[in-house]
mmCIF file of C-alpha atoms and ligand atoms in Angstrom:
data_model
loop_
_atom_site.group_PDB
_atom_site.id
_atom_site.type_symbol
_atom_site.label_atom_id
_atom_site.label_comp_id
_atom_site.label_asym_id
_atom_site.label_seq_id
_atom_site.Cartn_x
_atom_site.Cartn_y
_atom_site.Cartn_z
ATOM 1 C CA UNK A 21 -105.566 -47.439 21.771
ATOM 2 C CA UNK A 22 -107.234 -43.934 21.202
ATOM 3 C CA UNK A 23 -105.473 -40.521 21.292
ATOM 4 C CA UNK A 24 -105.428 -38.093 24.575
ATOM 5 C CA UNK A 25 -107.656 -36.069 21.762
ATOM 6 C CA UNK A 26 -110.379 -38.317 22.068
ATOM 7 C CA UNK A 27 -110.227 -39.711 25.508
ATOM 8 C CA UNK A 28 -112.055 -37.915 28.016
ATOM 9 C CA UNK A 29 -110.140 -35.969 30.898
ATOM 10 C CA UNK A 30 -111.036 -36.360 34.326
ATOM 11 C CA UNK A 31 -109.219 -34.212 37.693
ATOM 12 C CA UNK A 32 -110.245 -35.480 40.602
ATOM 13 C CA UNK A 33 -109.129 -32.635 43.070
ATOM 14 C CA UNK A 34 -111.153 -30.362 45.668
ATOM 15 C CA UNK A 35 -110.868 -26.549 45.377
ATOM 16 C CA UNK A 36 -108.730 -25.668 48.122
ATOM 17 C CA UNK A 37 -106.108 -27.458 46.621
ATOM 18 C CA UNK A 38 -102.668 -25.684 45.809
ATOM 19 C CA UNK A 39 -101.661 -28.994 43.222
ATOM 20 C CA UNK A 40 -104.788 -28.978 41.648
ATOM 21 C CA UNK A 41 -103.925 -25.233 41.068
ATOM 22 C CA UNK A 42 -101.322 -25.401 39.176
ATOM 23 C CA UNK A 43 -102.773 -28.294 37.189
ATOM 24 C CA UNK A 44 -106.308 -26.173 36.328
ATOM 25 C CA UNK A 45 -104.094 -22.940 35.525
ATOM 26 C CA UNK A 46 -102.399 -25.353 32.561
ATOM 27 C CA UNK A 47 -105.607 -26.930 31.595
ATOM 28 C CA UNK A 48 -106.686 -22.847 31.283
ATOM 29 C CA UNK A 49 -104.016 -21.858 29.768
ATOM 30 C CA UNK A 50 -104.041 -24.075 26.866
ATOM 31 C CA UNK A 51 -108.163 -24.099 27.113
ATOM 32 C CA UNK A 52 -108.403 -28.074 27.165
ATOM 33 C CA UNK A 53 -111.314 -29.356 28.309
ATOM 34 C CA UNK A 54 -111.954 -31.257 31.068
ATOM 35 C CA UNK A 55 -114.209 -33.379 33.462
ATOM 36 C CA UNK A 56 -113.832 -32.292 37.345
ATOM 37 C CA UNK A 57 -114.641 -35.214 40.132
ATOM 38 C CA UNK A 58 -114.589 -32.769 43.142
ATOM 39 C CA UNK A 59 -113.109 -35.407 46.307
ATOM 40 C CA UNK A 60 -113.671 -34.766 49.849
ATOM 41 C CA UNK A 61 -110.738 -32.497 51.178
ATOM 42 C CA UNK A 62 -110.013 -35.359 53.836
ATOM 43 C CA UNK A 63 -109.590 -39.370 53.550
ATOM 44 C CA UNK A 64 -111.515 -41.626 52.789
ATOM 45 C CA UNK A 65 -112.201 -41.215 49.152
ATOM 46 C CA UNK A 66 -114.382 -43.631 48.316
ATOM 47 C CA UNK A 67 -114.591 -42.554 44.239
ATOM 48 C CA UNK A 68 -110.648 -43.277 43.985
ATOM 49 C CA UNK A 69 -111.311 -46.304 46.695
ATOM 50 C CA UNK A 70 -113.930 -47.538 43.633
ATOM 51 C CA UNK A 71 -110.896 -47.224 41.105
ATOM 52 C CA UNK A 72 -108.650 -48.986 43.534
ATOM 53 C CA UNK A 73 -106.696 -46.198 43.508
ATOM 54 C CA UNK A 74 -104.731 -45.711 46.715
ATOM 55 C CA UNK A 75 -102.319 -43.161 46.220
ATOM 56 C CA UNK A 76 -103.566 -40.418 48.695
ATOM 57 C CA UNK A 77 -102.293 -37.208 47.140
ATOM 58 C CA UNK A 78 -104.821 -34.888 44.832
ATOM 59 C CA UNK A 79 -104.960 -34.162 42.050
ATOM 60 C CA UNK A 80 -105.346 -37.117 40.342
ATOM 61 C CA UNK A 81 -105.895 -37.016 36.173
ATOM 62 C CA UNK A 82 -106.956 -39.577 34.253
ATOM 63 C CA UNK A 83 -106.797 -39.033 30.116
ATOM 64 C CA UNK A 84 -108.863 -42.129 28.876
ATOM 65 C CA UNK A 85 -108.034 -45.078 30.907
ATOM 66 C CA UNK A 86 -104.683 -44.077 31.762
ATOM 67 C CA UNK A 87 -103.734 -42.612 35.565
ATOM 68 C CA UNK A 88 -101.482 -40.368 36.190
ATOM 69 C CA UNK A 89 -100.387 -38.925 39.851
ATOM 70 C CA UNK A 90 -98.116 -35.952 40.350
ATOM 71 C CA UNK A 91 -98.352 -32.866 38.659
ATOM 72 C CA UNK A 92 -94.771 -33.585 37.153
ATOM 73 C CA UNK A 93 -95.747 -36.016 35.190
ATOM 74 C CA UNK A 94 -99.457 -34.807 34.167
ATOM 75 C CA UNK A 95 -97.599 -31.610 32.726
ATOM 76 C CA UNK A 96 -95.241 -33.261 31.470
ATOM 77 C CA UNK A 97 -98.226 -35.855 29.602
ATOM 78 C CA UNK A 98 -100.397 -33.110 28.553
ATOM 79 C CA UNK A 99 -97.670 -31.302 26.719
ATOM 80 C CA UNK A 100 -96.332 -34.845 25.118
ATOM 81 C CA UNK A 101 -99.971 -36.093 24.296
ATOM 82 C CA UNK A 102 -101.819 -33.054 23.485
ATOM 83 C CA UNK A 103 -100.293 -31.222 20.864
ATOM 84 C CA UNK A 104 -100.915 -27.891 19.620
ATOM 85 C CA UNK A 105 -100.999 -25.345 22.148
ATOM 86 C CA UNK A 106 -98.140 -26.799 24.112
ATOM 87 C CA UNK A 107 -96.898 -24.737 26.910
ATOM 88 C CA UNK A 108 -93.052 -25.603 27.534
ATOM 89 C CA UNK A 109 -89.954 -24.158 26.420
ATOM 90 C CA UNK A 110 -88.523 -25.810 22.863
ATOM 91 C CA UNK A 111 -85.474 -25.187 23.109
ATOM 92 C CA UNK A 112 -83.516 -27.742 25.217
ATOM 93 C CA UNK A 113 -81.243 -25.305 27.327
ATOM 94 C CA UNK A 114 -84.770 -23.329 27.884
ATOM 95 C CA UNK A 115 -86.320 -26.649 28.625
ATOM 96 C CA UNK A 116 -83.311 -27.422 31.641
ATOM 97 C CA UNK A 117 -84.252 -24.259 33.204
ATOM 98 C CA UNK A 118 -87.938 -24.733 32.746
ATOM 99 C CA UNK A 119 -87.222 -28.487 35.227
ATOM 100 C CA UNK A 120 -84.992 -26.354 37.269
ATOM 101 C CA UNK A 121 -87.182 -24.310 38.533
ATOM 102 C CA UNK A 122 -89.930 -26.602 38.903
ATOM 103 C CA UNK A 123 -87.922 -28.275 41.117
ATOM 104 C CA UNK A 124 -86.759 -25.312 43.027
ATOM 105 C CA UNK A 125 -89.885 -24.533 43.503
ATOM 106 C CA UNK A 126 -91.138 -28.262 44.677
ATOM 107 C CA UNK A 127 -88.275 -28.344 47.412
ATOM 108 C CA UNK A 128 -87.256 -25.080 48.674
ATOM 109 C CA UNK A 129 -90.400 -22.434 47.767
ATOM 110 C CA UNK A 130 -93.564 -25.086 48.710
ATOM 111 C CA UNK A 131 -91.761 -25.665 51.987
ATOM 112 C CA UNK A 132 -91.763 -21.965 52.824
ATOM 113 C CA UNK A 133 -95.486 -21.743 51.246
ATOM 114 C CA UNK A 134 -97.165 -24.032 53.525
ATOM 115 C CA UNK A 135 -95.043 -22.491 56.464
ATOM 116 C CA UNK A 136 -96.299 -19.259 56.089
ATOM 117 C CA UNK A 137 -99.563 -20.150 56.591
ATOM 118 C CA UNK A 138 -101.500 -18.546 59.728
ATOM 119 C CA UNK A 139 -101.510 -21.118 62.459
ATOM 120 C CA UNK A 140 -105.108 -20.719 62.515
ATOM 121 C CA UNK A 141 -105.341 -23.276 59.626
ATOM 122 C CA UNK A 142 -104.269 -25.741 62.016
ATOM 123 C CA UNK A 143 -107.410 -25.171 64.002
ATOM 124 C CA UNK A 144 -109.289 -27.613 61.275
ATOM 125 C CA UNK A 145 -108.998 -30.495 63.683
ATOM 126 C CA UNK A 146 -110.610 -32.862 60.711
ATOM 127 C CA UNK A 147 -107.896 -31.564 58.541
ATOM 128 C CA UNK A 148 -105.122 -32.105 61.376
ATOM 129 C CA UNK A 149 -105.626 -35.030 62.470
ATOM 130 C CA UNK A 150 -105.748 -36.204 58.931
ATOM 131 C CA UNK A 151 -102.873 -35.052 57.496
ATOM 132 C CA UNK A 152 -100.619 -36.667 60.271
ATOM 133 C CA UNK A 153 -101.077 -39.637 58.763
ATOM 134 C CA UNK A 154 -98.556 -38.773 56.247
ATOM 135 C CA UNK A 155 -96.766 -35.471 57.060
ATOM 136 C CA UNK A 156 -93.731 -36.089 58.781
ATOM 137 C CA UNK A 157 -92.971 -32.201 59.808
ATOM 138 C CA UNK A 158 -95.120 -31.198 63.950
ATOM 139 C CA UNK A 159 -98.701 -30.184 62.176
ATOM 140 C CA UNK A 160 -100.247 -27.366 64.969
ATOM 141 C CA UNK A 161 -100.866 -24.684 66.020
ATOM 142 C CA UNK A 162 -97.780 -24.363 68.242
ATOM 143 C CA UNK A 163 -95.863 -26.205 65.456
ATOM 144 C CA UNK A 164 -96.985 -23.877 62.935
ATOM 145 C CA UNK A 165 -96.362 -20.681 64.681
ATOM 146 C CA UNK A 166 -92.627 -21.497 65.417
ATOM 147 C CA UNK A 167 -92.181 -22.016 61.738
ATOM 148 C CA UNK A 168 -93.627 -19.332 60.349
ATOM 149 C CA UNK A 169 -91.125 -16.586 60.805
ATOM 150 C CA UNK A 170 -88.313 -18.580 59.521
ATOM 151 C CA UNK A 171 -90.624 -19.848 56.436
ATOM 152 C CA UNK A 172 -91.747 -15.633 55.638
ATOM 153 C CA UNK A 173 -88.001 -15.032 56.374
ATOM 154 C CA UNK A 174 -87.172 -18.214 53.217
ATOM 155 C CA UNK A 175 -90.248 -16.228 51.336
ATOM 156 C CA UNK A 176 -87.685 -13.678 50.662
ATOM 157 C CA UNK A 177 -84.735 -15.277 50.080
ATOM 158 C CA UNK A 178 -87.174 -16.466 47.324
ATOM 159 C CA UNK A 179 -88.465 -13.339 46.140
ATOM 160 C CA UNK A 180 -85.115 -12.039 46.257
ATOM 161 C CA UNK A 181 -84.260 -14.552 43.159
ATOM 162 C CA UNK A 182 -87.284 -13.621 41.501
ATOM 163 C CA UNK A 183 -86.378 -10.169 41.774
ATOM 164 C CA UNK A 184 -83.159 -10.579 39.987
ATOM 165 C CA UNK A 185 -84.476 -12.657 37.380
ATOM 166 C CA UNK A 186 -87.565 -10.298 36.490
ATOM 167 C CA UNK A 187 -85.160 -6.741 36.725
ATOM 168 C CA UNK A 188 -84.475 -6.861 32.864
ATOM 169 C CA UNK A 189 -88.232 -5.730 33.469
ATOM 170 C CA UNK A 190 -89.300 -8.904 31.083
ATOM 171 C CA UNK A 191 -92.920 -10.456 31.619
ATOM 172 C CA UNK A 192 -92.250 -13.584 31.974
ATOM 173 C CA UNK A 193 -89.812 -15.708 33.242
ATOM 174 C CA UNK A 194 -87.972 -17.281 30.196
ATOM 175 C CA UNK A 195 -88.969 -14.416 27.655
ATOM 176 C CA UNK A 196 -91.730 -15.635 26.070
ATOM 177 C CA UNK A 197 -94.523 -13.544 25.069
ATOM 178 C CA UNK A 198 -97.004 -14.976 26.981
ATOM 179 C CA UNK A 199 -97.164 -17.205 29.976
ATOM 180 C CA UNK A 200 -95.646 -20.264 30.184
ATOM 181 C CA UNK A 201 -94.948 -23.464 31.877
ATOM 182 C CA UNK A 202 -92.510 -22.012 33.491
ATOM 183 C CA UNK A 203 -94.353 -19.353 34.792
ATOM 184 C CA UNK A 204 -96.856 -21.853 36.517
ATOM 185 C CA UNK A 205 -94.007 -23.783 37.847
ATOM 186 C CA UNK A 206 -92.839 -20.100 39.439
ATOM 187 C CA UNK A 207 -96.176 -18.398 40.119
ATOM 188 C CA UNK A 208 -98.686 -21.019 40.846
ATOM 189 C CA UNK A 209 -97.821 -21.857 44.427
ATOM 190 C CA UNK A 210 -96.848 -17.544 45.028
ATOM 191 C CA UNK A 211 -100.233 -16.411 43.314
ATOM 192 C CA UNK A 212 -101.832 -18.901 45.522
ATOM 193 C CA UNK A 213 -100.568 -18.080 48.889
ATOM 194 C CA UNK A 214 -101.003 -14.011 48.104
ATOM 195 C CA UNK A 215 -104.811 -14.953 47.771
ATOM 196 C CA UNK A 216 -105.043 -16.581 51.588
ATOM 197 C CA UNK A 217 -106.177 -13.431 53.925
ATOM 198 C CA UNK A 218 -103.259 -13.055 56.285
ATOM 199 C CA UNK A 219 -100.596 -15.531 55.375
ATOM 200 C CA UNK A 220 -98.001 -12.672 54.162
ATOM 201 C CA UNK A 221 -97.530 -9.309 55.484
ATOM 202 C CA UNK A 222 -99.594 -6.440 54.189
ATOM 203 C CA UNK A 223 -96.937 -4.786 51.886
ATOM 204 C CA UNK A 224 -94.166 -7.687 52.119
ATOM 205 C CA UNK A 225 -93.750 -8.270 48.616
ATOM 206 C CA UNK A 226 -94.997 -5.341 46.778
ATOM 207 C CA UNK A 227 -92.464 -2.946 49.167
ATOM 208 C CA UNK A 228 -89.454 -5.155 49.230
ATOM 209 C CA UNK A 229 -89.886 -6.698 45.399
ATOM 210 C CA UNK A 230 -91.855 -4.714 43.392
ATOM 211 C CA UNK A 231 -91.297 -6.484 40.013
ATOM 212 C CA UNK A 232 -92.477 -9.792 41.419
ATOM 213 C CA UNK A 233 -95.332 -8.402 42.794
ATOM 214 C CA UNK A 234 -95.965 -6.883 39.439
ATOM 215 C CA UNK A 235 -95.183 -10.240 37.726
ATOM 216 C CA UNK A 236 -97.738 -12.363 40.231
ATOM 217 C CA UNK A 237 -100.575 -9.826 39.516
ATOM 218 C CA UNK A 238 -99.932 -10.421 35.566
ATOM 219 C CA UNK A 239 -100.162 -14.224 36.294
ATOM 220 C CA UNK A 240 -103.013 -13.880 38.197
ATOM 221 C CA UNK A 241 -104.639 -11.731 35.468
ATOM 222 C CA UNK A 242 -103.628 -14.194 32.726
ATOM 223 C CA UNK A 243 -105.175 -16.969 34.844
ATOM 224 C CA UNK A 244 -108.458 -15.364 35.439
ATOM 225 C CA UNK A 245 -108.645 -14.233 32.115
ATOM 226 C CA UNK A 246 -107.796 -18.175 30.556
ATOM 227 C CA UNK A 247 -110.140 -19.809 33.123
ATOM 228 C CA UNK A 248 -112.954 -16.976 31.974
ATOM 229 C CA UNK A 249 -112.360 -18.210 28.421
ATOM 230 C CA UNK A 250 -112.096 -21.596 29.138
ATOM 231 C CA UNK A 251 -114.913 -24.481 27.778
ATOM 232 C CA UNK A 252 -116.494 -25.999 30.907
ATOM 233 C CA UNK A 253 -117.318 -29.886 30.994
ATOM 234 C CA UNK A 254 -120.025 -31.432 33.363
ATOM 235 C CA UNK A 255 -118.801 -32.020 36.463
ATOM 236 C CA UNK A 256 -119.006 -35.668 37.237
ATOM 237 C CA UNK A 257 -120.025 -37.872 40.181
ATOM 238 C CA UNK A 258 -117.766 -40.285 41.604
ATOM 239 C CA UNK A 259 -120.055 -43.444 39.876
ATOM 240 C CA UNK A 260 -119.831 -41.450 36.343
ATOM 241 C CA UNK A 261 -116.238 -41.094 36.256
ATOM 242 C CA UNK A 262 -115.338 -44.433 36.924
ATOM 243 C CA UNK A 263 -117.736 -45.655 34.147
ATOM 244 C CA UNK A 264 -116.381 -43.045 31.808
ATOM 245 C CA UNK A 265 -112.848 -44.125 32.771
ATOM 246 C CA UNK A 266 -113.044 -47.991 32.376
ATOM 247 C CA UNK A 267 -114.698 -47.513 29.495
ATOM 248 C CA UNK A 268 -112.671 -45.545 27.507
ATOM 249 C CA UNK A 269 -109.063 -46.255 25.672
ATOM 250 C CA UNK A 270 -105.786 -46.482 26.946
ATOM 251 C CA UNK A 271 -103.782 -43.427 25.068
ATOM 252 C CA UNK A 272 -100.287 -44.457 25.644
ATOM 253 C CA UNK A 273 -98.619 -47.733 24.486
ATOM 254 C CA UNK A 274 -97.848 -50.477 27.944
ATOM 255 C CA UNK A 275 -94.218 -49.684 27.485
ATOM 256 C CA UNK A 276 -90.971 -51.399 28.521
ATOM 257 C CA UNK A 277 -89.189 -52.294 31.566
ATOM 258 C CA UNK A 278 -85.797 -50.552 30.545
ATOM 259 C CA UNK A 279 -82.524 -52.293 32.153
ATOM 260 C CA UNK A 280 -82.700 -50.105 35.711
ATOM 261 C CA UNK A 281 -81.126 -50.352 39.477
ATOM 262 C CA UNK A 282 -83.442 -52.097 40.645
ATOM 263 C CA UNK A 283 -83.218 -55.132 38.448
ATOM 264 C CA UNK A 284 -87.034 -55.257 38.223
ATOM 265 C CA UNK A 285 -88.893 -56.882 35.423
ATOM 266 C CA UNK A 286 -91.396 -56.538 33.264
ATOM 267 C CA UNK A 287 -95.192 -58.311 34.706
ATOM 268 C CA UNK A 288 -93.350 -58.576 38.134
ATOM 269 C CA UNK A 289 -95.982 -57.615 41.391
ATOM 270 C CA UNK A 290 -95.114 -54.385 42.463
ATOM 271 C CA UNK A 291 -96.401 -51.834 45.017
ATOM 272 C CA UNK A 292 -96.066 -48.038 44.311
ATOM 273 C CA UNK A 293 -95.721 -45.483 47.070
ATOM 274 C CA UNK A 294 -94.400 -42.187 47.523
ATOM 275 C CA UNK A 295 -90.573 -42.028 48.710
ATOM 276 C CA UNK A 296 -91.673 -38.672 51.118
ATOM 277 C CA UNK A 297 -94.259 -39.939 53.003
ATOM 278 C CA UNK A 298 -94.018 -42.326 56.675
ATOM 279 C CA UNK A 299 -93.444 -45.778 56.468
ATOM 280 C CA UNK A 300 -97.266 -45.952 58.220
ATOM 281 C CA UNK A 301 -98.606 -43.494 55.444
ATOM 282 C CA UNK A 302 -97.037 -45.534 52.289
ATOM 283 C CA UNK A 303 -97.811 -49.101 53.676
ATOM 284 C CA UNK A 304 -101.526 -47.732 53.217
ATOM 285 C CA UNK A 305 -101.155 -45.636 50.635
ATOM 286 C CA UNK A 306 -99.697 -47.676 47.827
ATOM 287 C CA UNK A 307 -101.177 -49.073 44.895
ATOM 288 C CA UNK A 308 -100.135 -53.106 44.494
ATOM 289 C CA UNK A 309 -100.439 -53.521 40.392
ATOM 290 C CA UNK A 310 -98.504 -55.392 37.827
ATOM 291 C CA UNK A 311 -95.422 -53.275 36.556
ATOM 292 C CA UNK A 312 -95.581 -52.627 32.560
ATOM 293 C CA UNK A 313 -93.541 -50.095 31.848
ATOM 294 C CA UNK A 314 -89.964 -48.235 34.072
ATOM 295 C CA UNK A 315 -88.087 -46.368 32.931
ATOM 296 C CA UNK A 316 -85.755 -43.148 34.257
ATOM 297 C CA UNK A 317 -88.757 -40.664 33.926
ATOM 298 C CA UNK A 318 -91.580 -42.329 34.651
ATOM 299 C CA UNK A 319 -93.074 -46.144 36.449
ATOM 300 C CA UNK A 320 -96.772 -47.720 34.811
ATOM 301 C CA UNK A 321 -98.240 -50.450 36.634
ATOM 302 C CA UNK A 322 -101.696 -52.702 35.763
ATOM 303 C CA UNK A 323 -103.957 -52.738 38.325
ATOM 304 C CA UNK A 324 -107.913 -54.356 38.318
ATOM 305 C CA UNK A 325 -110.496 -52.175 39.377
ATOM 306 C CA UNK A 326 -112.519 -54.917 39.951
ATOM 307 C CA UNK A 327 -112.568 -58.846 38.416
ATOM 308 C CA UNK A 328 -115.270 -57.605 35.534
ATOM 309 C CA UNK A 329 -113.911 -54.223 34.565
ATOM 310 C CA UNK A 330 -110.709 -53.749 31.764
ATOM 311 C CA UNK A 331 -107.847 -52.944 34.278
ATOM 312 C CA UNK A 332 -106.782 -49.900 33.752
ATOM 313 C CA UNK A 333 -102.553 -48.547 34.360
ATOM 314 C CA UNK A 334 -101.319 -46.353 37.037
ATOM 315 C CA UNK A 335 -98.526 -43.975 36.485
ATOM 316 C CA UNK A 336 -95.865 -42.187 38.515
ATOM 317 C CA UNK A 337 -93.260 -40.040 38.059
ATOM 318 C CA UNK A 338 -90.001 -41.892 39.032
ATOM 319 C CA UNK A 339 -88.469 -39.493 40.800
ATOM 320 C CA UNK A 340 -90.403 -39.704 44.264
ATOM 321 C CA UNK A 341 -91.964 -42.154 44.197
ATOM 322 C CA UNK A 342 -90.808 -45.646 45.187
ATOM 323 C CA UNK A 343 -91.385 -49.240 43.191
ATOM 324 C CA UNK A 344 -90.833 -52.417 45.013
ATOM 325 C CA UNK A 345 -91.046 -56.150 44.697
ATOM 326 C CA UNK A 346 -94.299 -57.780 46.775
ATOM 327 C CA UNK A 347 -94.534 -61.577 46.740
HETATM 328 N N1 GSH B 427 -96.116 -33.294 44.304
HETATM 329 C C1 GSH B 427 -97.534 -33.657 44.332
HETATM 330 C C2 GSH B 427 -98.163 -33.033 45.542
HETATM 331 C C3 GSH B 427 -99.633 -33.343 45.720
HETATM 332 C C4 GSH B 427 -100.117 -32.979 47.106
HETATM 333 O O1 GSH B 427 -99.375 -33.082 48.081
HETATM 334 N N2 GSH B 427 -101.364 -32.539 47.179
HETATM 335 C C5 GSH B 427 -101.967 -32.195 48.453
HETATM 336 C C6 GSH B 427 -103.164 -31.293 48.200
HETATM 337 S S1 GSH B 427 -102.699 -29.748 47.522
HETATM 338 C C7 GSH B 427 -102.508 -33.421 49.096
HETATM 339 O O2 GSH B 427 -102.769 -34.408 48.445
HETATM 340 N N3 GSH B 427 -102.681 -33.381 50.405
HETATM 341 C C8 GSH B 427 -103.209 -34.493 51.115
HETATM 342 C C9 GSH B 427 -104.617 -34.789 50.803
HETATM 343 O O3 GSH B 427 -105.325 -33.951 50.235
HETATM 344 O O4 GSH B 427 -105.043 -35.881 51.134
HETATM 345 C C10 GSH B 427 -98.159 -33.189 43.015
HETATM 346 O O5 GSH B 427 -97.499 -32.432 42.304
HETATM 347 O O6 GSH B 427 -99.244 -33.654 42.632
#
């Protein structure tokens, strides 16, 4: 086993995408170094296909020979198995708000994001047609611009919060003297949507809440500034990042199968989905594998990548995501 200090670091992601955001603005942040595998913004994806990775969402990150999908758990990874620089709060009542409002942000704000965007992103047939496949909420044009005024009207029930929390006029949101990663949790998905032409009202926040608007441009400085700063690795082709991958170290012991609800056990064949996608999307989308390690954070299967290449281990956050039995 090697240490996430050694390993090489590979995002697979494309640039449009608001997950792969919030995972570069860390990576920035804390200048690590990293290898980008830039993925086609649509299925298929034949360099994850070559991995046997099915899990549809991006980003993916891989730290040696170790997957991980979700942003929760490649922040949470990154600040566990890079040390140094780390980003979270220390303190544990600081470190309860920190998951609160990642959480508030991944079911209530994200919602309202994505439904504030101008129905003329729906006019991407390509991109349509392929995110039915898995999106259970009416994806059109029509669809979109019925939602929209109740998702800008959300926006500032959401930047109402904000408001409150930034009027003791600090800079960011738990104190600290610089950003956080709690402030990406907050700002990643708002920064993101103020830089699409059109998606909020000219004047909407900076009118209504002028200390978020202050705080967003500060993150979006701070951002700028960190990626500016930041080392850049060779961006790698599909074929060159699954050679790097299966070729490097695992960085994280197999782990256990902890006593857990669903009485499953350890070398057991499992399939891994996501718990909020359609039944059609997740019987595609899963990744079949040999279960290693579950526990209440996190699920680590085995899978082969092909019969002559070290397997290499797939992990998931637990929450949302769903592990069950296959014959
Ligand atoms: N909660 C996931 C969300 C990932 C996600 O939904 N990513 C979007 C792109 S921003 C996606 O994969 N969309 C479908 C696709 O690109 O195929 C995370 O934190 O990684």
């Amino acid at each position: 086993m090697g240490t996430a200090n050694q390993q090489p670091i590979v995002l697979f992601h494309y640039p449009g995408s608001l997950w792969a955001v919030k995972i570069r603005a860390y990576f920035a942040l804390r200048g690590i170094p990293y290898h980008e595998c830039i993925q086609p913004d649509v299925m298929p994806r034949p360099d994850l296909a070559a991995l046997n990775i099915h899990y549809r969402r991006i980003p993916v990150l891989a730290i040696g020979r170790d997957i991980y999908f979700d942003t929760v758990l490649m922040l949470e990874k990154l600040e566990q198995l890079i040390p140094g620089n780390t980003l979270g709060a220390r303190d544990p009542t600081q470190q309860a708000l920190e998951k609160m409002l990642e959480k508030w942000v991944e079911n209530a704000v994200i919602e309202s994001v994505v439904g504030s965007l101008p129905s003329t992103f729906m006019e991407n047939e390509q991109m349509v047609k392929d995110r039915r496949q898995f999106w259970v909420t009416d994806i059109s044009i029509e669809g979109q611009e019925k939602r929209r005024p109740q998702s800008l009207a959300n926006m500032r029930t959401h930047f109402n919060i904000l408001e409150k929390l930034l009027s003791d006029d600090r800079h960011w949101v738990l104190s600290t003297d610089n950003p956080g990663l709690a402030d990406i949790h907050v700002a990643f998905a708002l920064d993101w949507i103020f830089g699409i032409p059109e998606a909020l009202p000219e004047r909407f926040v900076s009118d209504e809440f002028p200390k978020t608007f202050d705080y967003l441009k500060r993150y979006n400085r701070a951002i700028a500034t960190a990626n500016n700063q930041c080392l850049k690795l060779e961006s790698l082709a599909g074929a060159d990042a699954a050679k790097l991958i299966t070729e490097s170290d695992f960085v994280e012991p197999e782990g256990d199968v902890e006593h857990d609800p669903t009485f499953l056990q350890k070398r057991q064949k499992v399939a891994l989905s996501r718990s909020d996608e359609s039944d059609s999307s997740r019987s595609v989308n899963r990744d079949l594998g040999t279960l290693l390690a579950l526990t209440p954070q996190e699920v680590v299967i085995a899978t082969e990548v092909t019969s002559t290449t070290p397997e290499i281990r797939l992990h998931a956050p637990r929450w949302g995501f769903a592990v069950e039995s296959v014959a």
